[in-house]
XYZ file of N, CA, C and O in Angstrom:
312
model
N -66.759 56.887 -16.149
C -66.333 57.102 -15.480
C -65.872 57.570 -14.268
O -65.400 59.464 -15.005
N -66.634 57.720 -13.051
C -66.078 58.689 -11.787
C -65.078 58.420 -11.431
O -64.923 57.131 -11.264
N -63.942 58.915 -10.498
C -62.927 58.114 -10.266
C -63.153 59.256 -8.998
O -63.539 60.869 -9.026
N -62.300 59.180 -8.239
C -62.856 59.228 -6.365
C -63.453 58.844 -5.510
O -63.805 57.577 -5.310
N -63.026 58.932 -3.559
C -63.344 57.690 -2.968
C -65.367 59.204 -3.150
O -65.423 59.978 -2.884
N -65.975 58.195 -2.935
C -67.566 57.927 -2.153
C -67.528 58.386 -1.404
O -68.932 58.092 -0.552
N -66.749 57.160 0.295
C -67.076 57.932 1.201
C -66.113 57.524 1.935
O -64.662 56.999 1.654
N -66.358 57.691 3.171
C -64.524 57.941 4.254
C -65.824 56.928 5.242
O -66.507 57.259 5.828
N -64.564 56.106 6.024
C -64.655 55.618 7.285
C -64.025 54.924 8.383
O -62.853 55.419 7.722
N -64.439 55.409 9.703
C -63.127 55.798 10.511
C -62.663 54.223 10.442
O -63.463 52.971 10.652
N -61.657 54.180 10.926
C -60.911 53.049 10.529
C -60.929 52.179 11.932
O -60.390 51.220 12.705
N -61.442 53.313 13.318
C -60.882 53.357 14.712
C -62.130 52.469 15.111
O -62.352 51.101 16.257
N -63.228 51.943 14.323
C -64.151 51.352 14.803
C -64.322 50.320 13.353
O -63.252 50.639 12.918
N -65.577 49.090 13.332
C -65.672 47.823 12.677
C -64.858 48.672 10.928
O -66.377 48.489 10.644
N -63.968 49.189 10.479
C -63.821 49.736 9.760
C -64.072 48.306 8.534
O -65.020 49.144 6.972
N -63.832 47.517 8.317
C -64.516 46.070 7.572
C -65.659 46.335 7.098
O -65.802 45.508 6.054
N -66.361 45.771 8.434
C -67.800 45.532 8.385
C -68.198 46.814 8.067
O -69.384 46.141 6.898
N -68.133 47.841 8.667
C -68.618 48.965 7.193
C -68.779 48.937 6.000
O -69.481 49.497 5.270
N -66.653 48.549 5.593
C -66.983 49.249 4.102
C -68.004 47.614 3.043
O -68.560 47.872 2.563
N -67.981 46.602 3.489
C -68.224 45.733 3.489
C -69.826 45.855 3.959
O -70.547 45.787 1.980
N -71.042 46.554 4.480
C -72.318 46.957 4.064
C -72.439 48.452 3.227
O -73.170 47.940 2.466
N -71.152 48.055 2.968
C -71.497 50.676 1.914
C -71.819 50.031 0.761
O -71.712 49.896 -0.555
N -70.618 48.311 0.690
C -70.633 47.815 -1.530
C -71.415 46.801 -1.439
O -71.020 46.510 -2.097
N -71.793 46.581 -0.665
C -72.883 45.514 -0.442
C -72.134 43.860 -0.988
O -73.037 43.202 -1.699
N -71.849 44.051 0.181
C -70.185 42.833 0.456
C -69.118 41.890 -0.219
O -68.715 41.706 0.380
N -68.709 43.249 -1.526
C -68.222 43.557 -2.047
C -67.095 43.876 -1.740
O -65.628 42.934 -2.115
N -67.057 44.698 -1.343
C -65.873 45.279 -0.953
C -65.417 46.838 -2.191
O -66.200 46.506 -2.593
N -64.357 47.401 -1.612
C -63.798 48.396 -2.302
C -63.017 48.144 -3.736
O -61.893 46.991 -3.897
N -62.482 48.950 -4.409
C -62.211 49.024 -6.013
C -59.988 48.611 -5.041
O -59.598 48.192 -6.016
N -59.974 50.199 -4.397
C -59.107 50.374 -3.922
C -58.735 50.892 -2.365
O -60.241 51.126 -2.218
N -58.065 49.951 -2.000
C -57.836 50.855 -0.330
C -56.669 51.223 0.024
O -55.818 50.130 -0.935
N -57.076 52.779 0.928
C -54.881 53.318 0.753
C -54.822 53.274 1.896
O -56.206 53.742 2.645
N -53.858 52.679 3.041
C -53.597 52.678 4.275
C -52.124 53.621 4.537
O -51.127 52.828 3.184
N -52.799 54.512 4.750
C -51.968 55.504 5.475
C -51.382 56.084 6.810
O -50.381 56.930 6.992
N -51.173 55.241 7.351
C -51.410 55.041 8.742
C -49.525 54.529 9.264
O -49.589 54.820 10.324
N -50.221 53.457 8.985
C -48.564 52.680 9.367
C -48.767 52.246 10.429
O -47.775 51.572 11.104
N -50.049 51.397 10.647
C -50.705 51.164 12.204
C -50.863 49.503 11.473
O -51.498 49.168 10.512
N -51.079 48.404 12.366
C -51.086 46.895 11.809
C -52.397 46.562 11.551
O -53.197 45.794 10.754
N -53.918 47.516 12.935
C -54.880 47.735 12.565
C -55.076 48.360 10.884
O -55.352 47.345 9.737
N -54.780 48.609 10.417
C -54.922 49.347 8.927
C -53.746 48.647 7.854
O -54.741 48.282 6.697
N -53.544 48.286 8.337
C -52.709 47.262 7.598
C -53.354 46.858 7.534
O -53.528 45.928 5.922
N -53.666 45.133 8.684
C -55.175 44.343 7.675
C -55.692 44.586 7.686
O -56.674 44.492 6.406
N -57.176 45.924 7.807
C -58.141 45.955 7.686
C -58.264 46.862 6.259
O -58.555 46.016 5.204
N -57.189 47.491 5.891
C -56.956 47.889 4.198
C -56.928 46.182 3.830
O -57.268 45.722 1.685
N -56.305 45.353 3.517
C -56.102 44.290 2.654
C -57.695 43.781 2.911
O -58.288 42.154 2.033
N -58.331 43.822 3.809
C -59.873 42.622 4.040
C -60.489 43.219 3.218
O -61.823 42.961 3.334
N -60.900 45.032 3.313
C -61.569 45.766 2.955
C -61.169 45.385 1.061
O -62.954 46.403 0.769
N -60.703 45.497 0.719
C -60.582 45.102 -0.944
C -62.017 44.322 -1.365
O -61.586 42.759 -1.149
N -62.341 44.355 -3.418
C -62.916 43.033 -3.187
C -61.783 42.288 -3.823
O -60.643 42.964 -4.191
N -62.385 41.176 -5.157
C -61.772 40.679 -5.385
C -60.834 41.612 -6.981
O -61.978 41.708 -7.225
N -59.910 41.529 -7.101
C -58.893 41.469 -8.030
C -58.664 42.885 -7.549
O -57.788 44.368 -8.635
N -59.184 43.498 -5.949
C -58.619 44.954 -5.754
C -57.455 45.108 -5.766
O -56.633 44.753 -5.940
N -57.437 46.810 -5.258
C -56.429 47.422 -4.650
C -55.440 47.536 -3.178
O -56.848 48.354 -3.586
N -54.927 46.973 -2.739
C -54.249 47.489 -1.238
C -53.086 48.090 -1.412
O -52.449 47.511 -1.696
N -53.864 49.458 -0.841
C -52.027 50.559 -1.300
C -51.381 50.618 -0.090
O -51.892 51.172 0.536
N -49.922 49.995 0.020
C -49.700 50.278 1.723
C -49.084 52.231 1.454
O -47.485 51.413 0.655
N -49.139 52.944 2.101
C -48.635 54.133 1.709
C -47.522 54.306 3.027
O -47.362 55.758 3.144
N -48.499 54.472 4.105
C -48.291 54.383 5.748
C -46.597 54.591 5.954
O -46.445 52.754 6.400
N -45.762 55.263 6.416
C -44.776 54.801 7.599
C -45.213 54.354 8.877
O -45.880 54.092 9.386
N -44.301 53.214 9.342
C -44.868 51.818 10.806
C -43.434 52.435 11.445
O -42.135 53.047 10.666
N -43.282 52.276 11.969
C -42.552 52.322 13.029
C -41.038 51.279 12.584
O -41.997 50.127 12.107
N -40.013 51.651 13.368
C -38.770 50.971 12.842
C -39.633 49.589 12.997
O -40.268 49.119 14.712
N -39.137 48.174 12.738
C -39.636 46.636 13.260
C -41.030 46.038 13.127
O -41.622 45.229 13.455
N -41.714 47.084 13.041
C -43.622 46.723 12.858
C -42.951 45.260 11.879
O -42.132 46.027 10.374
N -43.946 44.820 11.947
C -43.760 43.447 10.856
C -45.732 43.147 10.855
O -46.354 42.940 11.550
N -46.544 43.077 9.779
C -47.385 43.107 9.246
C -47.854 41.860 9.101
O -47.290 41.144 8.512
N -48.472 40.945 9.685
C -49.379 39.829 8.465
C -50.438 39.770 7.935
O -51.167 40.601 7.546
N -49.864 38.974 6.931
C -51.193 38.852 6.195
C -50.984 37.454 5.650
O -50.395 36.497 5.439
N -52.117 36.917 5.311
C -52.673 35.895 3.998
C -52.750 35.671 2.808
O -53.279 36.364 2.274
N -51.523 35.724 2.317
C -50.817 35.296 1.747
C -51.968 35.321 0.258
O -51.840 35.190 -0.516
N -51.782 33.940 1.230
C -52.594 32.779 -0.169
C -54.192 33.580 0.075
O -54.876 33.423 -1.489
N -55.014 34.142 0.821
C -55.857 34.577 0.486
C -56.059 36.165 -1.150
O -56.673 36.114 -1.513
N -54.611 36.578 -0.444
C -55.036 37.822 -1.746
C -54.367 37.251 -3.099
O -54.817 37.288 -3.754
N -53.547 35.898 -3.187
C -53.419 35.386 -4.276
C -54.735 34.555 -4.992
O -54.401 34.692 -5.809
N -54.784 34.221 -3.734
C -56.375 33.129 -4.435
C -57.526 35.198 -5.607
O -58.219 34.564 -5.636
N -57.452 36.064 -4.045
C -58.266 36.389 -4.039
C -57.923 37.776 -6.106
O -58.365 39.035 -6.071
N -57.039 37.984 -6.426
C -55.780 38.551 -7.244
C -56.167 40.067 -6.469
O -56.261 40.812 -7.493
N -55.588 40.693 -4.979
C -55.580 41.222 -5.062
C -54.186 41.942 -4.693
O -52.971 40.970 -4.701
């Protein structure tokens, strides 16, 4: 088993689409959000495969509220 990043995706572009293309539509095992921005927060949750892990470590501004479809995460076991 090999661990580590195999690709890097620019979040300023259509990151989720690029990740889906690269993974054959499946999504990644683990996505790490390290910027604390609304755009990257959502991209992180949309990028993981069923059963994958979305890790949020980015500090955000005070008062930031990230929106997420909890049912989608629950059904996909993210």
